[in-house]
């Protein structure tokens, strides 16, 4: 397993419903951990890079309704 950690700012602090959906993300094969900052405006995601790519992680977060802010690299 190749564990990679990503950090995301959120578009807004997480609601109760969004917080509840984070528990379901762990059921996705390759997603290791999603940790919410105490301020509820950032998350840290650990995933298995031998199973998923960064775009897969971001797509999964969007599918579960997590409002991540994805910034383009110039």
PDB file of N, CA and C in Angstrom:
ATOM      1  N   UNK A   1       0.855  -1.183   0.000  1.00  0.00           N
ATOM      2  CA  UNK A   1       0.000   0.000   0.000  1.00  0.00           C
ATOM      3  C   UNK A   1       0.893   1.236   0.000  1.00  0.00           C
ATOM      4  N   UNK A   2       0.538   2.190  -0.827  1.00  0.00           N
ATOM      5  CA  UNK A   2       1.223   3.470  -0.891  1.00  0.00           C
ATOM      6  C   UNK A   2       0.255   4.525  -0.379  1.00  0.00           C
ATOM      7  N   UNK A   3       0.431   4.927   0.878  1.00  0.00           N
ATOM      8  CA  UNK A   3      -0.490   5.879   1.484  1.00  0.00           C
ATOM      9  C   UNK A   3      -0.087   7.302   1.110  1.00  0.00           C
ATOM     10  N   UNK A   4      -1.068   8.061   0.632  1.00  0.00           N
ATOM     11  CA  UNK A   4      -0.871   9.454   0.267  1.00  0.00           C
ATOM     12  C   UNK A   4      -1.867  10.289   1.065  1.00  0.00           C
ATOM     13  N   UNK A   5      -1.421  11.465   1.485  1.00  0.00           N
ATOM     14  CA  UNK A   5      -2.275  12.374   2.239  1.00  0.00           C
ATOM     15  C   UNK A   5      -2.532  13.628   1.422  1.00  0.00           C
ATOM     16  N   UNK A   6      -3.801  14.006   1.332  1.00  0.00           N
ATOM     17  CA  UNK A   6      -4.206  15.239   0.662  1.00  0.00           C
ATOM     18  C   UNK A   6      -4.924  16.137   1.655  1.00  0.00           C
ATOM     19  N   UNK A   7      -4.770  17.435   1.468  1.00  0.00           N
ATOM     20  CA  UNK A   7      -5.440  18.414   2.327  1.00  0.00           C
ATOM     21  C   UNK A   7      -6.334  19.274   1.445  1.00  0.00           C
ATOM     22  N   UNK A   8      -7.559  19.471   1.886  1.00  0.00           N
ATOM     23  CA  UNK A   8      -8.515  20.275   1.128  1.00  0.00           C
ATOM     24  C   UNK A   8      -9.164  21.325   2.016  1.00  0.00           C
ATOM     25  N   UNK A   9      -9.296  22.524   1.463  1.00  0.00           N
ATOM     26  CA  UNK A   9     -10.151  23.527   2.075  1.00  0.00           C
ATOM     27  C   UNK A   9     -11.567  23.220   1.599  1.00  0.00           C
ATOM     28  N   UNK A  10     -12.539  23.595   2.395  1.00  0.00           N
ATOM     29  CA  UNK A  10     -13.933  23.366   2.035  1.00  0.00           C
ATOM     30  C   UNK A  10     -14.585  24.674   1.605  1.00  0.00           C
ATOM     31  N   UNK A  11     -15.586  24.573   0.763  1.00  0.00           N
ATOM     32  CA  UNK A  11     -16.293  25.757   0.280  1.00  0.00           C
ATOM     33  C   UNK A  11     -17.077  26.438   1.408  1.00  0.00           C
ATOM     34  N   UNK A  12     -17.469  25.656   2.387  1.00  0.00           N
ATOM     35  CA  UNK A  12     -18.174  26.173   3.558  1.00  0.00           C
ATOM     36  C   UNK A  12     -18.011  25.151   4.675  1.00  0.00           C
ATOM     37  N   UNK A  13     -18.199  25.559   5.933  1.00  0.00           N
ATOM     38  CA  UNK A  13     -18.118  24.577   7.017  1.00  0.00           C
ATOM     39  C   UNK A  13     -19.136  23.459   6.801  1.00  0.00           C
ATOM     40  N   UNK A  14     -18.767  22.256   7.184  1.00  0.00           N
ATOM     41  CA  UNK A  14     -19.625  21.091   6.963  1.00  0.00           C
ATOM     42  C   UNK A  14     -20.898  21.145   7.802  1.00  0.00           C
ATOM     43  N   UNK A  15     -21.981  20.738   7.181  1.00  0.00           N
ATOM     44  CA  UNK A  15     -23.252  20.616   7.885  1.00  0.00           C
ATOM     45  C   UNK A  15     -23.296  19.256   8.582  1.00  0.00           C
ATOM     46  N   UNK A  16     -24.300  19.052   9.386  1.00  0.00           N
ATOM     47  CA  UNK A  16     -24.468  17.759  10.065  1.00  0.00           C
ATOM     48  C   UNK A  16     -24.633  16.633   9.041  1.00  0.00           C
ATOM     49  N   UNK A  17     -25.385  16.893   7.984  1.00  0.00           N
ATOM     50  CA  UNK A  17     -25.606  15.879   6.948  1.00  0.00           C
ATOM     51  C   UNK A  17     -24.290  15.526   6.238  1.00  0.00           C
ATOM     52  N   UNK A  18     -23.503  16.527   5.927  1.00  0.00           N
ATOM     53  CA  UNK A  18     -22.211  16.292   5.267  1.00  0.00           C
ATOM     54  C   UNK A  18     -21.250  15.547   6.188  1.00  0.00           C
ATOM     55  N   UNK A  19     -21.265  15.890   7.459  1.00  0.00           N
ATOM     56  CA  UNK A  19     -20.436  15.165   8.427  1.00  0.00           C
ATOM     57  C   UNK A  19     -20.831  13.696   8.487  1.00  0.00           C
ATOM     58  N   UNK A  20     -22.122  13.424   8.444  1.00  0.00           N
ATOM     59  CA  UNK A  20     -22.597  12.043   8.499  1.00  0.00           C
ATOM     60  C   UNK A  20     -22.168  11.263   7.255  1.00  0.00           C
ATOM     61  N   UNK A  21     -22.108  11.918   6.118  1.00  0.00           N
ATOM     62  CA  UNK A  21     -21.732  11.207   4.893  1.00  0.00           C
ATOM     63  C   UNK A  21     -20.248  10.846   4.870  1.00  0.00           C
ATOM     64  N   UNK A  22     -19.439  11.520   5.652  1.00  0.00           N
ATOM     65  CA  UNK A  22     -18.013  11.192   5.702  1.00  0.00           C
ATOM     66  C   UNK A  22     -17.805   9.763   6.195  1.00  0.00           C
ATOM     67  N   UNK A  23     -18.620   9.314   7.105  1.00  0.00           N
ATOM     68  CA  UNK A  23     -18.493   7.936   7.606  1.00  0.00           C
ATOM     69  C   UNK A  23     -18.664   6.922   6.479  1.00  0.00           C
ATOM     70  N   UNK A  24     -19.490   7.243   5.496  1.00  0.00           N
ATOM     71  CA  UNK A  24     -19.727   6.328   4.381  1.00  0.00           C
ATOM     72  C   UNK A  24     -18.575   6.280   3.388  1.00  0.00           C
ATOM     73  N   UNK A  25     -17.744   7.305   3.365  1.00  0.00           N
ATOM     74  CA  UNK A  25     -16.614   7.343   2.435  1.00  0.00           C
ATOM     75  C   UNK A  25     -15.644   6.206   2.714  1.00  0.00           C
ATOM     76  N   UNK A  26     -15.535   5.811   3.973  1.00  0.00           N
ATOM     77  CA  UNK A  26     -14.595   4.752   4.346  1.00  0.00           C
ATOM     78  C   UNK A  26     -14.960   3.407   3.713  1.00  0.00           C
ATOM     79  N   UNK A  27     -16.162   3.286   3.205  1.00  0.00           N
ATOM     80  CA  UNK A  27     -16.572   2.040   2.544  1.00  0.00           C
ATOM     81  C   UNK A  27     -16.013   1.944   1.128  1.00  0.00           C
ATOM     82  N   UNK A  28     -15.480   3.040   0.609  1.00  0.00           N
ATOM     83  CA  UNK A  28     -14.904   3.045  -0.742  1.00  0.00           C
ATOM     84  C   UNK A  28     -13.517   2.415  -0.680  1.00  0.00           C
ATOM     85  N   UNK A  29     -13.315   1.396  -1.509  1.00  0.00           N
ATOM     86  CA  UNK A  29     -12.053   0.674  -1.546  1.00  0.00           C
ATOM     87  C   UNK A  29     -10.909   1.636  -1.873  1.00  0.00           C
ATOM     88  N   UNK A  30      -9.914   1.704  -1.015  1.00  0.00           N
ATOM     89  CA  UNK A  30      -8.760   2.561  -1.222  1.00  0.00           C
ATOM     90  C   UNK A  30      -8.781   3.831  -0.395  1.00  0.00           C
ATOM     91  N   UNK A  31      -9.953   4.213   0.100  1.00  0.00           N
ATOM     92  CA  UNK A  31     -10.022   5.394   0.970  1.00  0.00           C
ATOM     93  C   UNK A  31      -9.694   4.935   2.388  1.00  0.00           C
ATOM     94  N   UNK A  32      -8.634   5.468   2.944  1.00  0.00           N
ATOM     95  CA  UNK A  32      -8.151   5.003   4.238  1.00  0.00           C
ATOM     96  C   UNK A  32      -8.731   5.817   5.388  1.00  0.00           C
ATOM     97  N   UNK A  33      -8.677   7.160   5.266  1.00  0.00           N
ATOM     98  CA  UNK A  33      -9.126   8.003   6.376  1.00  0.00           C
ATOM     99  C   UNK A  33      -9.518   9.374   5.859  1.00  0.00           C
ATOM    100  N   UNK A  34     -10.568   9.918   6.423  1.00  0.00           N
ATOM    101  CA  UNK A  34     -10.962  11.303   6.179  1.00  0.00           C
ATOM    102  C   UNK A  34     -11.107  11.947   7.550  1.00  0.00           C
ATOM    103  N   UNK A  35     -10.296  12.971   7.777  1.00  0.00           N
ATOM    104  CA  UNK A  35     -10.316  13.639   9.082  1.00  0.00           C
ATOM    105  C   UNK A  35     -10.733  15.088   8.882  1.00  0.00           C
ATOM    106  N   UNK A  36     -11.702  15.523   9.659  1.00  0.00           N
ATOM    107  CA  UNK A  36     -12.224  16.883   9.579  1.00  0.00           C
ATOM    108  C   UNK A  36     -11.505  17.746  10.613  1.00  0.00           C
ATOM    109  N   UNK A  37     -11.107  18.937  10.197  1.00  0.00           N
ATOM    110  CA  UNK A  37     -10.483  19.890  11.124  1.00  0.00           C
ATOM    111  C   UNK A  37     -11.514  20.328  12.165  1.00  0.00           C
ATOM    112  N   UNK A  38     -11.067  20.664  13.370  1.00  0.00           N
ATOM    113  CA  UNK A  38     -12.007  21.107  14.407  1.00  0.00           C
ATOM    114  C   UNK A  38     -12.858  22.308  13.992  1.00  0.00           C
ATOM    115  N   UNK A  39     -12.357  23.118  13.082  1.00  0.00           N
ATOM    116  CA  UNK A  39     -13.098  24.289  12.616  1.00  0.00           C
ATOM    117  C   UNK A  39     -14.144  23.936  11.559  1.00  0.00           C
ATOM    118  N   UNK A  40     -14.164  22.671  11.108  1.00  0.00           N
ATOM    119  CA  UNK A  40     -15.100  22.140  10.114  1.00  0.00           C
ATOM    120  C   UNK A  40     -14.958  22.777   8.734  1.00  0.00           C
ATOM    121  N   UNK A  41     -13.813  23.433   8.464  1.00  0.00           N
ATOM    122  CA  UNK A  41     -13.636  24.082   7.165  1.00  0.00           C
ATOM    123  C   UNK A  41     -12.501  23.484   6.329  1.00  0.00           C
ATOM    124  N   UNK A  42     -11.896  22.404   6.823  1.00  0.00           N
ATOM    125  CA  UNK A  42     -10.815  21.719   6.111  1.00  0.00           C
ATOM    126  C   UNK A  42     -10.911  20.219   6.391  1.00  0.00           C
ATOM    127  N   UNK A  43     -10.426  19.422   5.433  1.00  0.00           N
ATOM    128  CA  UNK A  43     -10.335  17.987   5.673  1.00  0.00           C
ATOM    129  C   UNK A  43      -8.977  17.478   5.210  1.00  0.00           C
ATOM    130  N   UNK A  44      -8.570  16.385   5.812  1.00  0.00           N
ATOM    131  CA  UNK A  44      -7.368  15.664   5.423  1.00  0.00           C
ATOM    132  C   UNK A  44      -7.810  14.274   5.001  1.00  0.00           C
ATOM    133  N   UNK A  45      -7.328  13.843   3.845  1.00  0.00           N
ATOM    134  CA  UNK A  45      -7.721  12.549   3.290  1.00  0.00           C
ATOM    135  C   UNK A  45      -6.480  11.693   3.094  1.00  0.00           C
ATOM    136  N   UNK A  46      -6.499  10.491   3.643  1.00  0.00           N
ATOM    137  CA  UNK A  46      -5.461   9.497   3.388  1.00  0.00           C
ATOM    138  C   UNK A  46      -6.071   8.446   2.469  1.00  0.00           C
ATOM    139  N   UNK A  47      -5.321   8.100   1.416  1.00  0.00           N
ATOM    140  CA  UNK A  47      -5.821   7.082   0.493  1.00  0.00           C
ATOM    141  C   UNK A  47      -4.678   6.213   0.003  1.00  0.00           C
ATOM    142  N   UNK A  48      -5.035   5.064  -0.538  1.00  0.00           N
ATOM    143  CA  UNK A  48      -4.079   4.105  -1.078  1.00  0.00           C
ATOM    144  C   UNK A  48      -3.847   4.446  -2.549  1.00  0.00           C
ATOM    145  N   UNK A  49      -2.671   4.991  -2.843  1.00  0.00           N
ATOM    146  CA  UNK A  49      -2.369   5.426  -4.210  1.00  0.00           C
ATOM    147  C   UNK A  49      -2.132   4.255  -5.158  1.00  0.00           C
ATOM    148  N   UNK A  50      -2.007   3.058  -4.637  1.00  0.00           N
ATOM    149  CA  UNK A  50      -1.910   1.901  -5.528  1.00  0.00           C
ATOM    150  C   UNK A  50      -3.307   1.461  -5.986  1.00  0.00           C
ATOM    151  N   UNK A  51      -4.346   2.024  -5.400  1.00  0.00           N
ATOM    152  CA  UNK A  51      -5.735   1.702  -5.752  1.00  0.00           C
ATOM    153  C   UNK A  51      -6.471   2.871  -6.409  1.00  0.00           C
ATOM    154  N   UNK A  52      -6.146   4.084  -6.001  1.00  0.00           N
ATOM    155  CA  UNK A  52      -6.854   5.270  -6.473  1.00  0.00           C
ATOM    156  C   UNK A  52      -5.873   6.335  -6.941  1.00  0.00           C
ATOM    157  N   UNK A  53      -6.371   7.219  -7.784  1.00  0.00           N
ATOM    158  CA  UNK A  53      -5.613   8.403  -8.176  1.00  0.00           C
ATOM    159  C   UNK A  53      -6.271   9.616  -7.523  1.00  0.00           C
ATOM    160  N   UNK A  54      -5.565  10.733  -7.517  1.00  0.00           N
ATOM    161  CA  UNK A  54      -6.095  11.945  -6.891  1.00  0.00           C
ATOM    162  C   UNK A  54      -7.467  12.309  -7.455  1.00  0.00           C
ATOM    163  N   UNK A  55      -7.633  12.202  -8.771  1.00  0.00           N
ATOM    164  CA  UNK A  55      -8.933  12.548  -9.379  1.00  0.00           C
ATOM    165  C   UNK A  55     -10.039  11.619  -8.888  1.00  0.00           C
ATOM    166  N   UNK A  56      -9.701  10.349  -8.586  1.00  0.00           N
ATOM    167  CA  UNK A  56     -10.687   9.409  -8.043  1.00  0.00           C
ATOM    168  C   UNK A  56     -11.109   9.826  -6.639  1.00  0.00           C
ATOM    169  N   UNK A  57     -10.141  10.272  -5.853  1.00  0.00           N
ATOM    170  CA  UNK A  57     -10.430  10.730  -4.488  1.00  0.00           C
ATOM    171  C   UNK A  57     -11.360  11.936  -4.541  1.00  0.00           C
ATOM    172  N   UNK A  58     -11.023  12.888  -5.395  1.00  0.00           N
ATOM    173  CA  UNK A  58     -11.855  14.092  -5.499  1.00  0.00           C
ATOM    174  C   UNK A  58     -13.253  13.768  -6.005  1.00  0.00           C
ATOM    175  N   UNK A  59     -13.352  12.855  -6.954  1.00  0.00           N
ATOM    176  CA  UNK A  59     -14.667  12.442  -7.460  1.00  0.00           C
ATOM    177  C   UNK A  59     -15.480  11.757  -6.362  1.00  0.00           C
ATOM    178  N   UNK A  60     -14.822  10.958  -5.557  1.00  0.00           N
ATOM    179  CA  UNK A  60     -15.503  10.283  -4.449  1.00  0.00           C
ATOM    180  C   UNK A  60     -16.025  11.297  -3.439  1.00  0.00           C
ATOM    181  N   UNK A  61     -15.206  12.273  -3.089  1.00  0.00           N
ATOM    182  CA  UNK A  61     -15.636  13.298  -2.140  1.00  0.00           C
ATOM    183  C   UNK A  61     -16.836  14.066  -2.692  1.00  0.00           C
ATOM    184  N   UNK A  62     -16.803  14.401  -3.961  1.00  0.00           N
ATOM    185  CA  UNK A  62     -17.941  15.099  -4.581  1.00  0.00           C
ATOM    186  C   UNK A  62     -19.185  14.214  -4.587  1.00  0.00           C
ATOM    187  N   UNK A  63     -19.004  12.927  -4.907  1.00  0.00           N
ATOM    188  CA  UNK A  63     -20.139  11.998  -4.952  1.00  0.00           C
ATOM    189  C   UNK A  63     -20.830  11.894  -3.599  1.00  0.00           C
ATOM    190  N   UNK A  64     -20.062  12.004  -2.528  1.00  0.00           N
ATOM    191  CA  UNK A  64     -20.635  11.926  -1.186  1.00  0.00           C
ATOM    192  C   UNK A  64     -21.063  13.295  -0.655  1.00  0.00           C
ATOM    193  N   UNK A  65     -20.993  14.314  -1.509  1.00  0.00           N
ATOM    194  CA  UNK A  65     -21.505  15.634  -1.138  1.00  0.00           C
ATOM    195  C   UNK A  65     -20.572  16.467  -0.283  1.00  0.00           C
ATOM    196  N   UNK A  66     -19.286  16.146  -0.291  1.00  0.00           N
ATOM    197  CA  UNK A  66     -18.323  16.928   0.492  1.00  0.00           C
ATOM    198  C   UNK A  66     -17.865  18.100  -0.373  1.00  0.00           C
ATOM    199  N   UNK A  67     -18.086  19.344   0.092  1.00  0.00           N
ATOM    200  CA  UNK A  67     -17.828  20.517  -0.735  1.00  0.00           C
ATOM    201  C   UNK A  67     -16.363  20.960  -0.741  1.00  0.00           C
ATOM    202  N   UNK A  68     -15.488  20.131  -1.328  1.00  0.00           N
ATOM    203  CA  UNK A  68     -14.074  20.483  -1.348  1.00  0.00           C
ATOM    204  C   UNK A  68     -13.827  21.602  -2.347  1.00  0.00           C
ATOM    205  N   UNK A  69     -12.820  22.377  -2.044  1.00  0.00           N
ATOM    206  CA  UNK A  69     -12.396  23.430  -2.960  1.00  0.00           C
ATOM    207  C   UNK A  69     -11.156  22.918  -3.670  1.00  0.00           C
ATOM    208  N   UNK A  70     -11.273  22.683  -4.963  1.00  0.00           N
ATOM    209  CA  UNK A  70     -10.159  22.173  -5.764  1.00  0.00           C
ATOM    210  C   UNK A  70      -9.550  23.368  -6.486  1.00  0.00           C
ATOM    211  N   UNK A  71      -8.262  23.591  -6.238  1.00  0.00           N
ATOM    212  CA  UNK A  71      -7.594  24.714  -6.876  1.00  0.00           C
ATOM    213  C   UNK A  71      -6.752  24.218  -8.034  1.00  0.00           C
ATOM    214  N   UNK A  72      -6.796  24.931  -9.112  1.00  0.00           N
ATOM    215  CA  UNK A  72      -6.009  24.566 -10.291  1.00  0.00           C
ATOM    216  C   UNK A  72      -4.570  25.022 -10.092  1.00  0.00           C
ATOM    217  N   UNK A  73      -3.651  24.205 -10.567  1.00  0.00           N
ATOM    218  CA  UNK A  73      -2.239  24.551 -10.486  1.00  0.00           C
ATOM    219  C   UNK A  73      -1.872  25.297 -11.752  1.00  0.00           C
ATOM    220  N   UNK A  74      -1.297  26.494 -11.594  1.00  0.00           N
ATOM    221  CA  UNK A  74      -0.942  27.307 -12.762  1.00  0.00           C
ATOM    222  C   UNK A  74       0.439  26.985 -13.280  1.00  0.00           C
TER     223      UNK A  74
END
